[in-house]
C-alpha cells in the first residue's frame, strides 16, 4: 500500500501534525509513505499548454512532475490544508491548479478510479469542513471515487495551544479513520456518481472537435 501525502505547510503546523498522526498509523500497518510539500508552490500561469499540448510544456513541470507521478502511482493520496479565509491554503490551490488537465473532463489518469483520497484540515474556529469538502471535490473531479475527510476546529493558532481533551479526541478519530482506510484499501470501485460523470465526459469527448490532444488520449485508452 503506497501513500502519497502532499502537505500545504511542509512539516509545520497543526494540520501537518494531524496528517502525520494518520500517516504513522498507516505506516504501522506496512504502508509506504512518500511526502511532499507545496509550501512554495508556483501559481499556474494560464498558458493552457497542459490542456492543449503536453503537460511537459508547463513552466512548472520540474516542480510538479515528481508529485504528480507519485500521486499516479499511489494507492492512497492525502492532501492537507489549514483553513485560510474559509478556504484551502493558496499554496495547495496553486498546486491543484496544475492538476486540472488530469480532471475526468480532460485526460484522467486510469489509475485514479481505484484510489482512496484523504482530506485533512484544521481551523481555529470554523471552515475546516468546507476545506475538506473542497479537497474531496478536487479528488472527485480527478476521478478518485472515495475520500475520507478529517476536519477539526482546534481553537488554537498552534498545536502546543491545543487542549489535552481536544488532542485526545483528535487522536481517537485519527486512529479510527486509519482503521477504516486499511479496511477499504484495495477494494475501491467507482460509485454511481463517478460512473455518471465518466459517461457524461465520454459523450463530450466523442463530440470533441476543439482539443485533438484530449480526443486522441480518450481514443488511445479505448474509452471512445
Ligand atoms: C491567513 C490565515 C487565515 C485564517 N483563516 C481562518 C478562518 O477563516 N477561519 C478560522 O476559524 N481560522 C482561520 N485561521 C486559523 C487557522 O485556520 C488555524 O489556526 C489552523 O489550525 C492553522 O493550521 P496550521 O497550524 O496547520 O497552519 C486562519 C489563519 C491564517 C494564518
mmCIF file of C-alpha atoms and ligand atoms in Angstrom:
data_model
loop_
_atom_site.group_PDB
_atom_site.id
_atom_site.type_symbol
_atom_site.label_atom_id
_atom_site.label_comp_id
_atom_site.label_asym_id
_atom_site.label_seq_id
_atom_site.Cartn_x
_atom_site.Cartn_y
_atom_site.Cartn_z
ATOM 1 C CA UNK A 1 0.000 0.000 0.000
ATOM 2 C CA UNK A 2 1.635 3.219 -1.177
ATOM 3 C CA UNK A 3 0.528 6.563 0.244
ATOM 4 C CA UNK A 4 1.464 9.903 -1.319
ATOM 5 C CA UNK A 5 0.973 12.819 1.055
ATOM 6 C CA UNK A 6 1.080 16.429 -0.079
ATOM 7 C CA UNK A 7 1.365 18.894 2.791
ATOM 8 C CA UNK A 8 0.424 22.563 2.490
ATOM 9 C CA UNK A 9 2.979 23.776 5.012
ATOM 10 C CA UNK A 10 5.950 21.413 4.812
ATOM 11 C CA UNK A 11 6.438 19.787 8.193
ATOM 12 C CA UNK A 12 4.890 22.617 10.212
ATOM 13 C CA UNK A 13 1.555 23.318 11.843
ATOM 14 C CA UNK A 14 -1.353 21.507 13.442
ATOM 15 C CA UNK A 15 -2.701 20.274 10.102
ATOM 16 C CA UNK A 16 0.615 18.638 9.265
ATOM 17 C CA UNK A 17 0.791 17.211 12.780
ATOM 18 C CA UNK A 18 -2.612 15.528 12.415
ATOM 19 C CA UNK A 19 -1.727 14.279 8.924
ATOM 20 C CA UNK A 20 1.469 12.815 10.401
ATOM 21 C CA UNK A 21 -0.519 11.064 13.166
ATOM 22 C CA UNK A 22 -2.590 9.373 10.471
ATOM 23 C CA UNK A 23 0.466 8.518 8.358
ATOM 24 C CA UNK A 24 2.134 6.976 11.438
ATOM 25 C CA UNK A 25 -0.917 4.724 11.917
ATOM 26 C CA UNK A 26 -0.837 3.688 8.242
ATOM 27 C CA UNK A 27 2.922 3.109 8.425
ATOM 28 C CA UNK A 28 2.377 0.739 11.376
ATOM 29 C CA UNK A 29 0.177 -1.302 9.022
ATOM 30 C CA UNK A 30 3.010 -1.525 6.485
ATOM 31 C CA UNK A 31 2.183 1.418 4.234
ATOM 32 C CA UNK A 32 4.991 3.038 2.258
ATOM 33 C CA UNK A 33 4.716 6.805 2.737
ATOM 34 C CA UNK A 34 6.015 9.382 0.279
ATOM 35 C CA UNK A 35 5.693 13.012 1.330
ATOM 36 C CA UNK A 36 5.913 16.349 -0.468
ATOM 37 C CA UNK A 37 5.362 19.949 0.493
ATOM 38 C CA UNK A 38 3.675 22.623 -1.612
ATOM 39 C CA UNK A 39 4.794 25.384 0.749
ATOM 40 C CA UNK A 40 6.450 27.261 -2.152
ATOM 41 C CA UNK A 41 4.043 26.206 -4.933
ATOM 42 C CA UNK A 42 4.173 28.401 -8.030
ATOM 43 C CA UNK A 43 0.868 29.738 -9.321
ATOM 44 C CA UNK A 44 -0.411 28.479 -12.692
ATOM 45 C CA UNK A 45 0.453 30.947 -15.461
ATOM 46 C CA UNK A 46 -2.667 30.081 -17.508
ATOM 47 C CA UNK A 47 -0.632 29.107 -20.607
ATOM 48 C CA UNK A 48 -3.030 26.190 -21.422
ATOM 49 C CA UNK A 49 -0.077 24.050 -22.573
ATOM 50 C CA UNK A 50 -1.140 21.161 -20.294
ATOM 51 C CA UNK A 51 -4.654 21.073 -21.781
ATOM 52 C CA UNK A 52 -3.876 21.790 -25.417
ATOM 53 C CA UNK A 53 -0.376 20.378 -25.967
ATOM 54 C CA UNK A 54 1.546 18.457 -23.307
ATOM 55 C CA UNK A 55 1.879 18.850 -19.532
ATOM 56 C CA UNK A 56 5.647 18.574 -20.017
ATOM 57 C CA UNK A 57 5.494 22.073 -21.526
ATOM 58 C CA UNK A 58 4.191 23.551 -18.244
ATOM 59 C CA UNK A 59 6.654 26.179 -16.993
ATOM 60 C CA UNK A 60 6.451 24.446 -13.577
ATOM 61 C CA UNK A 61 6.918 20.898 -14.866
ATOM 62 C CA UNK A 62 10.129 20.285 -12.892
ATOM 63 C CA UNK A 63 8.436 21.428 -9.675
ATOM 64 C CA UNK A 64 5.253 19.396 -10.060
ATOM 65 C CA UNK A 65 6.080 16.285 -12.102
ATOM 66 C CA UNK A 66 7.558 14.274 -9.169
ATOM 67 C CA UNK A 67 4.441 14.985 -7.074
ATOM 68 C CA UNK A 68 2.041 14.139 -9.907
ATOM 69 C CA UNK A 69 3.921 10.928 -10.791
ATOM 70 C CA UNK A 70 3.868 9.908 -7.133
ATOM 71 C CA UNK A 71 0.113 10.563 -6.915
ATOM 72 C CA UNK A 72 -0.457 8.467 -10.040
ATOM 73 C CA UNK A 73 1.479 5.513 -8.680
ATOM 74 C CA UNK A 74 -0.051 5.662 -5.165
ATOM 75 C CA UNK A 75 -2.977 3.654 -3.789
ATOM 76 C CA UNK A 76 -3.900 6.440 -1.383
ATOM 77 C CA UNK A 77 -3.489 10.202 -1.797
ATOM 78 C CA UNK A 78 -3.500 12.565 1.182
ATOM 79 C CA UNK A 79 -3.860 16.335 0.817
ATOM 80 C CA UNK A 80 -3.832 18.615 3.843
ATOM 81 C CA UNK A 81 -4.515 22.296 4.296
ATOM 82 C CA UNK A 82 -5.231 24.662 7.153
ATOM 83 C CA UNK A 83 -8.367 26.748 6.710
ATOM 84 C CA UNK A 84 -7.429 30.205 5.425
ATOM 85 C CA UNK A 85 -10.316 32.639 4.975
ATOM 86 C CA UNK A 86 -12.843 29.784 4.766
ATOM 87 C CA UNK A 87 -10.910 28.029 2.020
ATOM 88 C CA UNK A 88 -7.860 25.871 1.402
ATOM 89 C CA UNK A 89 -4.384 27.444 1.523
ATOM 90 C CA UNK A 90 -3.276 29.364 -1.552
ATOM 91 C CA UNK A 91 -0.288 27.019 -1.818
ATOM 92 C CA UNK A 92 -2.492 23.908 -2.065
ATOM 93 C CA UNK A 93 -4.791 25.599 -4.585
ATOM 94 C CA UNK A 94 -1.753 26.637 -6.671
ATOM 95 C CA UNK A 95 -0.606 23.013 -6.750
ATOM 96 C CA UNK A 96 -4.083 21.658 -7.558
ATOM 97 C CA UNK A 97 -4.482 24.108 -10.454
ATOM 98 C CA UNK A 98 -1.582 22.245 -12.070
ATOM 99 C CA UNK A 99 -3.644 19.036 -11.965
ATOM 100 C CA UNK A 100 -6.714 20.338 -13.833
ATOM 101 C CA UNK A 101 -5.569 18.724 -17.083
ATOM 102 C CA UNK A 102 -5.999 15.377 -15.262
ATOM 103 C CA UNK A 103 -9.677 16.006 -14.453
ATOM 104 C CA UNK A 104 -12.161 13.474 -15.844
ATOM 105 C CA UNK A 105 -13.327 16.139 -18.309
ATOM 106 C CA UNK A 106 -9.846 16.263 -19.850
ATOM 107 C CA UNK A 107 -7.200 13.499 -19.566
ATOM 108 C CA UNK A 108 -7.961 11.464 -16.439
ATOM 109 C CA UNK A 109 -5.232 9.022 -15.398
ATOM 110 C CA UNK A 110 -6.717 5.479 -15.483
ATOM 111 C CA UNK A 111 -5.186 4.665 -12.093
ATOM 112 C CA UNK A 112 -7.285 7.350 -10.366
ATOM 113 C CA UNK A 113 -10.509 5.357 -10.487
ATOM 114 C CA UNK A 114 -9.415 2.922 -7.777
ATOM 115 C CA UNK A 115 -7.628 5.218 -5.341
ATOM 116 C CA UNK A 116 -8.605 6.459 -1.898
ATOM 117 C CA UNK A 117 -8.359 10.183 -1.118
ATOM 118 C CA UNK A 118 -7.742 11.639 2.333
ATOM 119 C CA UNK A 119 -8.509 15.309 3.037
ATOM 120 C CA UNK A 120 -7.329 16.872 6.301
ATOM 121 C CA UNK A 121 -7.893 20.384 7.600
ATOM 122 C CA UNK A 122 -7.779 22.348 10.829
ATOM 123 C CA UNK A 123 -9.235 25.696 11.691
ATOM 124 C CA UNK A 124 -9.205 27.966 14.724
ATOM 125 C CA UNK A 125 -12.972 28.319 14.658
ATOM 126 C CA UNK A 126 -14.960 27.456 11.542
ATOM 127 C CA UNK A 127 -14.259 26.385 7.962
ATOM 128 C CA UNK A 128 -12.238 23.143 8.170
ATOM 129 C CA UNK A 129 -15.251 21.156 6.927
ATOM 130 C CA UNK A 130 -15.517 23.464 3.925
ATOM 131 C CA UNK A 131 -11.810 22.883 3.150
ATOM 132 C CA UNK A 132 -12.054 19.078 3.302
ATOM 133 C CA UNK A 133 -15.219 19.247 1.168
ATOM 134 C CA UNK A 134 -13.356 21.329 -1.441
ATOM 135 C CA UNK A 135 -10.401 18.910 -1.420
ATOM 136 C CA UNK A 136 -12.808 15.955 -1.744
ATOM 137 C CA UNK A 137 -14.377 17.717 -4.739
ATOM 138 C CA UNK A 138 -10.944 18.067 -6.353
ATOM 139 C CA UNK A 139 -10.362 14.336 -5.780
ATOM 140 C CA UNK A 140 -13.742 13.554 -7.342
ATOM 141 C CA UNK A 141 -13.008 15.586 -10.475
ATOM 142 C CA UNK A 142 -9.636 13.832 -10.730
ATOM 143 C CA UNK A 143 -11.553 10.539 -10.789
ATOM 144 C CA UNK A 144 -10.791 9.412 -7.210
ATOM 145 C CA UNK A 145 -14.084 7.841 -6.148
ATOM 146 C CA UNK A 146 -13.777 7.789 -2.348
ATOM 147 C CA UNK A 147 -12.430 10.356 0.136
ATOM 148 C CA UNK A 148 -12.004 10.193 3.895
ATOM 149 C CA UNK A 149 -12.388 13.648 5.435
ATOM 150 C CA UNK A 150 -10.845 14.769 8.741
ATOM 151 C CA UNK A 151 -11.782 18.328 9.755
ATOM 152 C CA UNK A 152 -11.021 19.727 13.195
ATOM 153 C CA UNK A 153 -11.727 23.013 14.912
ATOM 154 C CA UNK A 154 -8.733 23.211 17.243
ATOM 155 C CA UNK A 155 -9.464 26.626 18.839
ATOM 156 C CA UNK A 156 -5.762 27.495 18.556
ATOM 157 C CA UNK A 157 -3.064 29.007 16.384
ATOM 158 C CA UNK A 158 -0.590 26.183 17.031
ATOM 159 C CA UNK A 159 -0.588 22.543 18.157
ATOM 160 C CA UNK A 160 1.040 23.417 21.509
ATOM 161 C CA UNK A 161 -2.000 25.561 22.371
ATOM 162 C CA UNK A 162 -4.499 22.763 21.727
ATOM 163 C CA UNK A 163 -6.128 21.425 24.899
ATOM 164 C CA UNK A 164 -5.325 17.851 26.005
ATOM 165 C CA UNK A 165 -9.013 16.902 25.811
ATOM 166 C CA UNK A 166 -9.164 18.052 22.183
ATOM 167 C CA UNK A 167 -5.870 16.326 21.319
ATOM 168 C CA UNK A 168 -7.208 13.060 22.738
ATOM 169 C CA UNK A 169 -10.424 13.406 20.688
ATOM 170 C CA UNK A 170 -8.322 14.028 17.546
ATOM 171 C CA UNK A 171 -6.052 11.026 18.244
ATOM 172 C CA UNK A 172 -9.068 8.723 18.682
ATOM 173 C CA UNK A 173 -10.703 9.972 15.462
ATOM 174 C CA UNK A 174 -7.431 9.608 13.533
ATOM 175 C CA UNK A 175 -6.870 6.038 14.777
ATOM 176 C CA UNK A 176 -10.432 5.031 13.852
ATOM 177 C CA UNK A 177 -10.064 6.621 10.404
ATOM 178 C CA UNK A 178 -6.756 4.789 9.824
ATOM 179 C CA UNK A 179 -8.531 1.503 10.614
ATOM 180 C CA UNK A 180 -11.302 2.326 8.116
ATOM 181 C CA UNK A 181 -8.769 3.299 5.447
ATOM 182 C CA UNK A 182 -6.910 -0.011 5.848
ATOM 183 C CA UNK A 183 -10.208 -1.900 5.653
ATOM 184 C CA UNK A 184 -11.194 -0.128 2.404
ATOM 185 C CA UNK A 185 -7.779 -0.185 0.756
ATOM 186 C CA UNK A 186 -7.672 -2.239 -2.440
ATOM 187 C CA UNK A 187 -11.466 -2.541 -2.554
ATOM 188 C CA UNK A 188 -12.362 0.805 -4.144
ATOM 189 C CA UNK A 189 -14.600 0.832 -7.205
ATOM 190 C CA UNK A 190 -16.161 3.893 -8.858
ATOM 191 C CA UNK A 191 -19.632 4.578 -7.463
ATOM 192 C CA UNK A 192 -22.694 5.716 -9.403
ATOM 193 C CA UNK A 193 -21.720 9.412 -9.249
ATOM 194 C CA UNK A 194 -18.228 8.709 -10.640
ATOM 195 C CA UNK A 195 -19.579 6.415 -13.354
ATOM 196 C CA UNK A 196 -22.183 9.009 -14.363
ATOM 197 C CA UNK A 197 -19.505 11.712 -14.549
ATOM 198 C CA UNK A 198 -17.281 9.473 -16.700
ATOM 199 C CA UNK A 199 -20.212 8.641 -19.023
ATOM 200 C CA UNK A 200 -21.004 12.356 -19.471
ATOM 201 C CA UNK A 201 -17.384 13.199 -20.228
ATOM 202 C CA UNK A 202 -17.181 10.260 -22.621
ATOM 203 C CA UNK A 203 -20.125 11.692 -24.571
ATOM 204 C CA UNK A 204 -18.433 15.090 -24.595
ATOM 205 C CA UNK A 205 -15.147 13.630 -25.810
ATOM 206 C CA UNK A 206 -16.941 11.724 -28.598
ATOM 207 C CA UNK A 207 -18.110 15.097 -29.911
ATOM 208 C CA UNK A 208 -14.813 16.821 -29.207
ATOM 209 C CA UNK A 209 -13.704 18.955 -32.176
ATOM 210 C CA UNK A 210 -11.838 21.525 -30.067
ATOM 211 C CA UNK A 211 -8.963 19.597 -28.481
ATOM 212 C CA UNK A 212 -7.266 16.858 -30.573
ATOM 213 C CA UNK A 213 -4.846 16.023 -27.727
ATOM 214 C CA UNK A 214 -7.711 15.088 -25.415
ATOM 215 C CA UNK A 215 -9.635 13.248 -28.123
ATOM 216 C CA UNK A 216 -6.644 11.110 -29.045
ATOM 217 C CA UNK A 217 -5.968 10.422 -25.317
ATOM 218 C CA UNK A 218 -9.514 9.058 -24.899
ATOM 219 C CA UNK A 219 -9.143 7.013 -28.098
ATOM 220 C CA UNK A 220 -5.751 5.599 -27.045
ATOM 221 C CA UNK A 221 -7.241 4.492 -23.732
ATOM 222 C CA UNK A 222 -10.049 2.758 -25.647
ATOM 223 C CA UNK A 223 -12.710 4.870 -23.915
ATOM 224 C CA UNK A 224 -14.234 6.213 -27.177
HETATM 225 C C1 LIG B 1 -4.173 33.654 6.811
HETATM 226 C C2 LIG B 1 -4.980 32.870 7.784
HETATM 227 C C3 LIG B 1 -6.352 32.764 7.612
HETATM 228 C C4 LIG B 1 -7.133 32.060 8.517
HETATM 229 N N1 LIG B 1 -8.478 31.928 8.297
HETATM 230 C C5 LIG B 1 -9.262 31.306 9.212
HETATM 231 C C6 LIG B 1 -10.674 31.211 9.037
HETATM 232 O O1 LIG B 1 -11.225 31.612 8.030
HETATM 233 N N2 LIG B 1 -11.399 30.619 9.999
HETATM 234 C C7 LIG B 1 -10.823 30.151 11.142
HETATM 235 O O2 LIG B 1 -11.550 29.661 12.013
HETATM 236 N N3 LIG B 1 -9.480 30.152 11.316
HETATM 237 C C8 LIG B 1 -8.686 30.729 10.391
HETATM 238 N N4 LIG B 1 -7.319 30.762 10.565
HETATM 239 C C9 LIG B 1 -6.707 29.985 11.648
HETATM 240 C C10 LIG B 1 -6.158 28.642 11.147
HETATM 241 O O3 LIG B 1 -7.093 28.008 10.298
HETATM 242 C C11 LIG B 1 -5.853 27.671 12.296
HETATM 243 O O4 LIG B 1 -5.033 28.250 13.253
HETATM 244 C C12 LIG B 1 -5.228 26.389 11.760
HETATM 245 O O5 LIG B 1 -5.290 25.397 12.736
HETATM 246 C C13 LIG B 1 -3.765 26.604 11.330
HETATM 247 O O6 LIG B 1 -3.270 25.376 10.851
HETATM 248 P P1 LIG B 1 -1.703 25.083 10.725
HETATM 249 O O7 LIG B 1 -1.132 25.137 12.134
HETATM 250 O O8 LIG B 1 -1.616 23.744 10.114
HETATM 251 O O9 LIG B 1 -1.140 26.161 9.846
HETATM 252 C C14 LIG B 1 -6.529 31.454 9.655
HETATM 253 C C15 LIG B 1 -5.141 31.554 9.836
HETATM 254 C C16 LIG B 1 -4.375 32.249 8.913
HETATM 255 C C17 LIG B 1 -2.873 32.334 9.119
#
